[in-house]
Coordinates of C-alpha atoms and ligand atoms in Angstrom, one line a residue:
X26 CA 0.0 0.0 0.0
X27 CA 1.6 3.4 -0.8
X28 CA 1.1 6.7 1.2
X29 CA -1.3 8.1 -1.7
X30 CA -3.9 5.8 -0.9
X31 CA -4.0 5.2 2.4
X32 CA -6.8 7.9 3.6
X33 CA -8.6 6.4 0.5
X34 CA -8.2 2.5 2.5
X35 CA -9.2 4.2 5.6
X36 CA -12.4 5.1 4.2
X37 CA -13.4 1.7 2.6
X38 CA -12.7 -0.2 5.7
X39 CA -14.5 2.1 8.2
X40 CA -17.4 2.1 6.2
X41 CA -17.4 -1.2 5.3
X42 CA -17.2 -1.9 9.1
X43 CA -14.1 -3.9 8.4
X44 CA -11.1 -2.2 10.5
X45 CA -8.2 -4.5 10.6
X46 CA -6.0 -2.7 13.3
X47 CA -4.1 -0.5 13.0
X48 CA -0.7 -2.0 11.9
X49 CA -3.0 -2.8 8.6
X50 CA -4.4 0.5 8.7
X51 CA -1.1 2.8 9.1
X52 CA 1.2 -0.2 7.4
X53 CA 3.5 2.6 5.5
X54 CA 4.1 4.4 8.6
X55 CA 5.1 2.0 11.0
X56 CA 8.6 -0.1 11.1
X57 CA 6.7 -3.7 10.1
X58 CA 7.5 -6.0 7.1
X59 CA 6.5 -8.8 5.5
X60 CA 7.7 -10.7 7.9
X61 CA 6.1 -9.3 11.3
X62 CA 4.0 -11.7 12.4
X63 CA 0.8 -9.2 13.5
X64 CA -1.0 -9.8 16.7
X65 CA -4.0 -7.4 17.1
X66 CA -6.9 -7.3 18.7
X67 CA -8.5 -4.8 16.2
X68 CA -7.2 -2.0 18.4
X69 CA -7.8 1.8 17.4
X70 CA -10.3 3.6 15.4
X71 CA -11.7 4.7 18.6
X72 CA -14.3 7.8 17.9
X73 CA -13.7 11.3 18.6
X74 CA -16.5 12.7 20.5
X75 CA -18.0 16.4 20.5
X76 CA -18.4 17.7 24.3
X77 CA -20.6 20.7 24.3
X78 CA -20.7 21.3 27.5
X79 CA -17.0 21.2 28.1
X80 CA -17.2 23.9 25.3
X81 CA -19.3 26.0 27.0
X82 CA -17.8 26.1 30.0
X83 CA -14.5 27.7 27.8
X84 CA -16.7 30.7 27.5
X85 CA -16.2 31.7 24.0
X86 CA -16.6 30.1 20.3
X87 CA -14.1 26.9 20.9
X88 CA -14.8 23.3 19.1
X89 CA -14.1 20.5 21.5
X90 CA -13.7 17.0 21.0
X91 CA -12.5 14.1 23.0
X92 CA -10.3 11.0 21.5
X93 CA -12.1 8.3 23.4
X94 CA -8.9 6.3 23.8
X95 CA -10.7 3.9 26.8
X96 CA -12.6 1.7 23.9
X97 CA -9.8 0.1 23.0
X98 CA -9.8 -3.6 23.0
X99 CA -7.9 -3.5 27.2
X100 CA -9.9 -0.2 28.0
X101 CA -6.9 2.4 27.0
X102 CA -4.1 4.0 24.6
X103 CA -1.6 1.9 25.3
X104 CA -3.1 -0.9 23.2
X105 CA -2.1 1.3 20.1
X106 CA 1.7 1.2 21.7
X107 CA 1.5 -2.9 22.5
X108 CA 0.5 -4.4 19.2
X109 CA 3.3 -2.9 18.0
X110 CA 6.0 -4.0 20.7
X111 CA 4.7 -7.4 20.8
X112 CA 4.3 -7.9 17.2
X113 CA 8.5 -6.9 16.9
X114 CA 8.8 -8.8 20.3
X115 CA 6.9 -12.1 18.5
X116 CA 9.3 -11.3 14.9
X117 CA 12.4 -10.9 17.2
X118 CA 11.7 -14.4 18.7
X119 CA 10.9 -13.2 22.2
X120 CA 9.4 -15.8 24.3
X121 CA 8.7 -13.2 27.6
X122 CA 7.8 -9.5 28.1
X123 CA 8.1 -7.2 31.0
X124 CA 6.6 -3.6 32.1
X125 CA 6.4 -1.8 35.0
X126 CA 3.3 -0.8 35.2
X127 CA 0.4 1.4 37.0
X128 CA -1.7 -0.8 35.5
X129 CA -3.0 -0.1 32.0
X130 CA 0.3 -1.2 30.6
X131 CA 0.5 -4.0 32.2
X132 CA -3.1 -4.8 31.0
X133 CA -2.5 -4.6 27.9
X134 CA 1.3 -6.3 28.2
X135 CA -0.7 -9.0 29.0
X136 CA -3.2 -9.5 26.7
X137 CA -1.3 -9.0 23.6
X138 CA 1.7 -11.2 25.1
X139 CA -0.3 -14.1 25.7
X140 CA -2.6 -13.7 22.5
X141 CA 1.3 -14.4 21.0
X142 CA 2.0 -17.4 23.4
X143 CA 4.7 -15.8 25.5
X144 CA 5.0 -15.5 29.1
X145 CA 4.0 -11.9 30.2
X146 CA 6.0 -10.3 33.9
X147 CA 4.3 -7.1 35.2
X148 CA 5.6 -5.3 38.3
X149 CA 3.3 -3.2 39.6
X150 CA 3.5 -0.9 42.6
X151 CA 1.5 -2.6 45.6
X152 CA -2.0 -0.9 46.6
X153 CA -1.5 1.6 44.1
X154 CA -3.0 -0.2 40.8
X155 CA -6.9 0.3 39.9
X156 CA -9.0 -2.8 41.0
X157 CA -10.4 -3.0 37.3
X158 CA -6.2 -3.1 35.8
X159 CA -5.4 -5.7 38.2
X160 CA -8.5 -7.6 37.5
X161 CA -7.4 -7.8 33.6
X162 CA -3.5 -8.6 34.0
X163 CA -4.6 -11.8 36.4
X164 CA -7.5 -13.0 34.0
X165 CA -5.2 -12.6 30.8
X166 CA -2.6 -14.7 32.1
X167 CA 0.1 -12.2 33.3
X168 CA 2.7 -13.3 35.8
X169 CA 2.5 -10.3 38.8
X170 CA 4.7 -8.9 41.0
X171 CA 3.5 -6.4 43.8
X172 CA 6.5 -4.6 44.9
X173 CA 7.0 -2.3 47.9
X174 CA 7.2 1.0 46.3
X175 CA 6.0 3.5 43.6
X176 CA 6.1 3.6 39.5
X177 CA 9.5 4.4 39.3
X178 CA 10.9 2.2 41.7
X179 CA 9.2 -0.5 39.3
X180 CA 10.5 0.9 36.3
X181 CA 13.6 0.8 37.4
X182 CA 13.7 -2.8 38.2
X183 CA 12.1 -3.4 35.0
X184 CA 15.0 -2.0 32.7
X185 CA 17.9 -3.8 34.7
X186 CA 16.0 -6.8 34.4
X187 CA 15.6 -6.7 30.6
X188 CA 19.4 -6.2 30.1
X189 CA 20.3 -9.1 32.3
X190 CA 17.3 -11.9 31.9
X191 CA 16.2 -13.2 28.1
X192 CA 13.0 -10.7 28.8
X193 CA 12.2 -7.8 26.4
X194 CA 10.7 -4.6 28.3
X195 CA 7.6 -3.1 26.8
X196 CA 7.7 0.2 28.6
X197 CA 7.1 3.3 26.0
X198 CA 11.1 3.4 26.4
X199 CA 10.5 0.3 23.5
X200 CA 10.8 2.7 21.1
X201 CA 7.4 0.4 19.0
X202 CA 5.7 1.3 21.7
X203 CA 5.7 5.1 20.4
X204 CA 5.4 3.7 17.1
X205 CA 2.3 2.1 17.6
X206 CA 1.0 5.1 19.8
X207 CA 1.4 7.9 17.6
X208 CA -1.5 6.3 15.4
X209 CA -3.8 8.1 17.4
X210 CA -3.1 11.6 15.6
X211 CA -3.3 10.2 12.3
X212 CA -7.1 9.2 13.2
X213 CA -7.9 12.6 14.7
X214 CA -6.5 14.1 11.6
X215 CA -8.0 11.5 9.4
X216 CA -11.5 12.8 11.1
X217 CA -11.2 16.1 11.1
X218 CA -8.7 16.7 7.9
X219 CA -6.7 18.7 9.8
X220 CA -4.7 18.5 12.9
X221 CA -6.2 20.6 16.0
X222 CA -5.1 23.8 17.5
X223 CA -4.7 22.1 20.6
X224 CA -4.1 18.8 22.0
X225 CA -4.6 18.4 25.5
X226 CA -3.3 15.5 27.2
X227 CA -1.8 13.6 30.5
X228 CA 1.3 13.2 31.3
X229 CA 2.7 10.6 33.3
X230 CA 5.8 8.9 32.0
X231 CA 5.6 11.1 28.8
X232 CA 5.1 8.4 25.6
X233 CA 2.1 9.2 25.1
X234 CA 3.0 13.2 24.5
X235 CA 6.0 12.1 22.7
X236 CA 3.8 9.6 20.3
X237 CA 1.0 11.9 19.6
X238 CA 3.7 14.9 18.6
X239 CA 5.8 12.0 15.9
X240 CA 2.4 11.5 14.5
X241 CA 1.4 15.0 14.0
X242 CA 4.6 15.7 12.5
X243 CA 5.2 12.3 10.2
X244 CA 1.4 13.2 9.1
X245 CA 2.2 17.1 8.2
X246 CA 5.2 15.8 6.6
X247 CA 3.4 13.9 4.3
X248 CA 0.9 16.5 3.6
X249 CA -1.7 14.9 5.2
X250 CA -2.4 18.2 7.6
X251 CA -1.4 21.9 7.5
X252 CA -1.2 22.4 10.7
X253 CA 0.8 21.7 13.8
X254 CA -1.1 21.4 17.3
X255 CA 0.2 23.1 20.3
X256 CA 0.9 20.1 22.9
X257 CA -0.7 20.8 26.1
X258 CA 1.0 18.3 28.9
X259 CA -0.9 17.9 32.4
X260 CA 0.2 16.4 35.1
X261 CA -1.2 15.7 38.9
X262 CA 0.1 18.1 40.8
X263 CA 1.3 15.6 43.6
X264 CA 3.0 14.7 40.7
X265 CA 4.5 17.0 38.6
X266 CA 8.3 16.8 37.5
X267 CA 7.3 18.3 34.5
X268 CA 6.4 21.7 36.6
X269 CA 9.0 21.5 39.2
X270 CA 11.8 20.9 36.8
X271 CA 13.3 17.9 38.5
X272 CA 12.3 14.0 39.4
X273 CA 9.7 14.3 42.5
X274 CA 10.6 11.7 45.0
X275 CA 7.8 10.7 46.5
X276 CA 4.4 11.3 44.1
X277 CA 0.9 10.8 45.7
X278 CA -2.2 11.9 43.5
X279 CA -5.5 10.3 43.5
X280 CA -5.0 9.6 39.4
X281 CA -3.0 6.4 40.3
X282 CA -2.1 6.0 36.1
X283 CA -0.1 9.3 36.3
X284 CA 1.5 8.7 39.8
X285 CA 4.9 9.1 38.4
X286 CA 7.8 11.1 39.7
X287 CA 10.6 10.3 37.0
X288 CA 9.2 10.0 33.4
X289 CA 11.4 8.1 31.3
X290 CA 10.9 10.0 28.1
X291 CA 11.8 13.4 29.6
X292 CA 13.9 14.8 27.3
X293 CA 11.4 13.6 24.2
X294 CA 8.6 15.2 25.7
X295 CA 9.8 18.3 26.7
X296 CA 11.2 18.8 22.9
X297 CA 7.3 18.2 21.7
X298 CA 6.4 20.9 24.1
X299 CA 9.1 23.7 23.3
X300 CA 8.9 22.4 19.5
X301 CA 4.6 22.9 19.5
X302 CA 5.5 26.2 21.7
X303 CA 2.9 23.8 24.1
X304 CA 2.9 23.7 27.7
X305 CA 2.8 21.6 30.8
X306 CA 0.7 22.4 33.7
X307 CA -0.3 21.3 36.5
X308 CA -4.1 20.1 37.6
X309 CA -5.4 19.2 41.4
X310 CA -6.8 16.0 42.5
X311 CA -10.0 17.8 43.1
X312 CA -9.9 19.6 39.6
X313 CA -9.2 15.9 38.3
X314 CA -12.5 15.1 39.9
X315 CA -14.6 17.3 38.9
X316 CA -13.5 17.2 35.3
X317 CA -14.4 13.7 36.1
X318 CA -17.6 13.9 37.5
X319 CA -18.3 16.5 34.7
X320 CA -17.7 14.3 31.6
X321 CA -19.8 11.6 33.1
X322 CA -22.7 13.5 34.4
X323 CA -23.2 16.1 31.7
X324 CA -21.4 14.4 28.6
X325 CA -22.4 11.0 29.4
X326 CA -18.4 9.5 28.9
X327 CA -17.0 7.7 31.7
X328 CA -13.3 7.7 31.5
X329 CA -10.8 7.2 34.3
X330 CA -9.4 9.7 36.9
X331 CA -5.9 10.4 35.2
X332 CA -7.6 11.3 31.7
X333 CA -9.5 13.4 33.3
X334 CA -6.5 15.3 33.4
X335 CA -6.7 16.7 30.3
X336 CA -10.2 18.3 30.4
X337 CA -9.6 19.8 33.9
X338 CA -6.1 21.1 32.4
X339 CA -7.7 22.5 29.4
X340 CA -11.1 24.6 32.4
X341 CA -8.1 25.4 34.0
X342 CA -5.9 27.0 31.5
X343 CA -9.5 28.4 29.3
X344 CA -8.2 32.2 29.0
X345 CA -5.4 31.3 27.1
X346 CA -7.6 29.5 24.2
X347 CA -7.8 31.4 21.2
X348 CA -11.7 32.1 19.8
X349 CA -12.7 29.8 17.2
X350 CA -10.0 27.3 18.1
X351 CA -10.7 23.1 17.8
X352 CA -9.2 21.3 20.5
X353 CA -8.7 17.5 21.3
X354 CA -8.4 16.5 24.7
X355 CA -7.3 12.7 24.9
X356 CA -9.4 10.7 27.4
X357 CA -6.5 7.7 28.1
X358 CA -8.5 5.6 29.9
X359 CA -12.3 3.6 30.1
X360 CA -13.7 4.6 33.7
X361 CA -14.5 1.2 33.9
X362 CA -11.1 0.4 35.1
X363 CA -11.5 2.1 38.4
X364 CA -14.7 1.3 39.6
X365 CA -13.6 2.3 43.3
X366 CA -12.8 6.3 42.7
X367 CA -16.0 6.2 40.3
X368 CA -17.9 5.2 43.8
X369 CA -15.7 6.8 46.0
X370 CA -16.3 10.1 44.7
X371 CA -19.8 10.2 43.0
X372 CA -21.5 12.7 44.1
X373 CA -25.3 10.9 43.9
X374 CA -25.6 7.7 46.5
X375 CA -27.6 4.9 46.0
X376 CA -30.7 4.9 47.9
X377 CA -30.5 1.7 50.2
X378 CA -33.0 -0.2 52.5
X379 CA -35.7 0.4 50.2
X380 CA -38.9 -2.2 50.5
X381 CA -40.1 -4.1 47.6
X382 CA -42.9 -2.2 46.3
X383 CA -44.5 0.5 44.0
X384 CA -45.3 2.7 46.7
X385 CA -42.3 3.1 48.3
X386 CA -39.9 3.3 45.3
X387 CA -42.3 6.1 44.2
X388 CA -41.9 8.1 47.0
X389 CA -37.8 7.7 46.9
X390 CA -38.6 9.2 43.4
X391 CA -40.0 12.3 44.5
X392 CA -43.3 11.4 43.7
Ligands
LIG584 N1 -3.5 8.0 31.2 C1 -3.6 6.8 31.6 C2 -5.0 6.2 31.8 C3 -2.4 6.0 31.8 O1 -2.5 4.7 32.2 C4 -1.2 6.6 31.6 C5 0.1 5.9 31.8 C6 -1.2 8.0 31.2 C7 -2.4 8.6 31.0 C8 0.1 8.7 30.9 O2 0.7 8.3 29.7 O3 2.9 7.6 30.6 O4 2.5 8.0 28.2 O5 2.6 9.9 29.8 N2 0.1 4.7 32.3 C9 1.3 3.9 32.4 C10 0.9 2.5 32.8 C11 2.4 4.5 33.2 O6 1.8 1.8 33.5 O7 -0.2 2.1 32.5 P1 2.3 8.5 29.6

């Protein structure tokens, strides 16, 4: 398939309902031959939803979409980043993988490992990983190890381990990972036939940032868009190198995906900010919440705490939004992957205790 008539093979196989991943889809872009052997699950092509609302709460004429990233096959992004490292891992002759993980990656380490029959290691910081993420490493088949300490205590582990033991590390240091990820601005572009003025996004270890900035730019390069986004990075503000300027030792935010003091692609992401002329900023658990609580309750989109990120970044930062300006925040994560926090801090409770008949469930209604 050449570049020329790719947009024209997106079209047939959306329409004709008949996406085959997106190693198939985006085949000239990415680093595969021939020879990779593919292991999907039919991730990507995940919709990009209008939230009204959202826009009207920017206070002036603004477009704003969300890249609903949590309907991936696992429930998040980094699906787009492991059919890629696995497929290489599979073509390389790897028979084991390893992440460290706060959960989605090792969700989705898992599944795409053992759809390719090899043995899949995730180390995962202890009491500190969403029920829903541990739920899906332990049903896939994923080999678990709760250690005594944070994200980057994991990570750390992780890396020594895959240059010592026959075990290939699928961190978004696995430079397919970033490869697979930056897929997701081709599709936003592919929607809206151009790039967005802004992208607003979390930030945890920085991949993600760094993915969606190659794609913009591989995509412009090819003519495919005129325009470059401005990357908007947000981080937790318990949590917040990016802000501070300098590893935080000890990070504690209630978006457990993003608790990360030391991002491993530092330098890349902070080259797609100054490059974009984007920014990083910092958003509050309880702004985090309420974007949360916001999306569900008045856009009807449950995603997880950390991508709420993005949308409470983008309230937070609304002066600086230019009239008339599209914007794409990235929603990471399904909600349904932390069912606790969605309970934990819903405002509405369930009424309880209630007997078994017309009469009385009426009058709990109001009637
Ligand atoms: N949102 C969610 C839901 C995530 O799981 C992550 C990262 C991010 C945002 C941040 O993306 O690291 O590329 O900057 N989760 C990793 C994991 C760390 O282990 O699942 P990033």
């Amino acid at each position: 398939m050449t570049l020329a008539n790719l947009t024209k093979t997106n079209q047939i196989a959306t329409s004709a309902n008949n996406w085959q991943g997106l190693i198939e889809t985006y085949r000239p872009y990415l680093p595969v031959t021939e020879a990779t052997p593919v292991v999907t699950l039919l991730e990507g092509n995940t919709p990009l939803i209008p939230v009204p609302a959202i826009a009207q709460r920017i206070g002036k004429e603004v477009k704003v979409y969300v890249k609903y990233d949590g309907l991936n096959p696992t429930g998040s992004f980094k699906d787009r980043g492991m059919t890629m490292a696995i497929s290489k891992a599979k073509e390389a002759g790897a028979k084991a993988v390893i992440c460290a993980s706060t959960g989605n990656t090792s969700a989705a380490a898992a599944a795409y490992a053992r759809r390719a029959g090899m043995r899949a290691f995730v180390v995962i910081p202890d009491g500190y990983v969403a029920l829903g993420k541990l739920a899906q490493a332990l049903l896939y088949g994923a080999e678990v190890i709760a250690i005594k300490g944070n994200f980057d205590d994991a990570f750390k582990i992780v890396r020594e381990m895959s240059e010592n033991y026959p075990v290939t590390l699928v961190n978004s240091v696995n430079p397919y990972r970033l490869q697979g990820q930056k897929t997701a601005a081709f599709e936003i572009v592919d929607i809206l036939g151009d790039a967005p003025d802004w992208l607003c996004i979390p930030v945890g270890n920085a991949g993600n940032i760094t993915a969606y900035w190659m794609g913009f730019n591989e995509y412009h390069q090819n003519k495919q868009c005129v325009r470059l986004p401005k990357m908007m990075g947000f981080q937790a503000a318990g949590a917040a190198p990016f802000i501070s300027g300098q590893p935080v030792a000890n990070p504690e935010t209630v978006a457990t995906a993003i608790r990360i003091g030391n991002p491993a692609n530092w330098e890349k992401a902070l080259k797609a900010q100054e490059a974009s002329q984007g920014e990083f900023n910092p958003v509050t658990d309880e702004e985090i919440l309420d974007a949360y609580r916001l999306l569900a309750s008045e856009e009807g989109i449950f995603c997880e705490p950390a991508s709420a990120a993005s949308v409470a970044g983008l309230l937070k930062v609304k002066e600086k939004v230019p009239t008339g300006a599209t914007i794409v925040c990235v929603l990471t994560g399904n909600g349904l992957k932390d069912p606790s926090s969605a309970i934990d801090y819903s405002v509405n409770e369930t009424y309880t205790g209630i007997e078994a008949n017309l009469a009385d469930v009426a009058k709990v209604m109001g009637f």
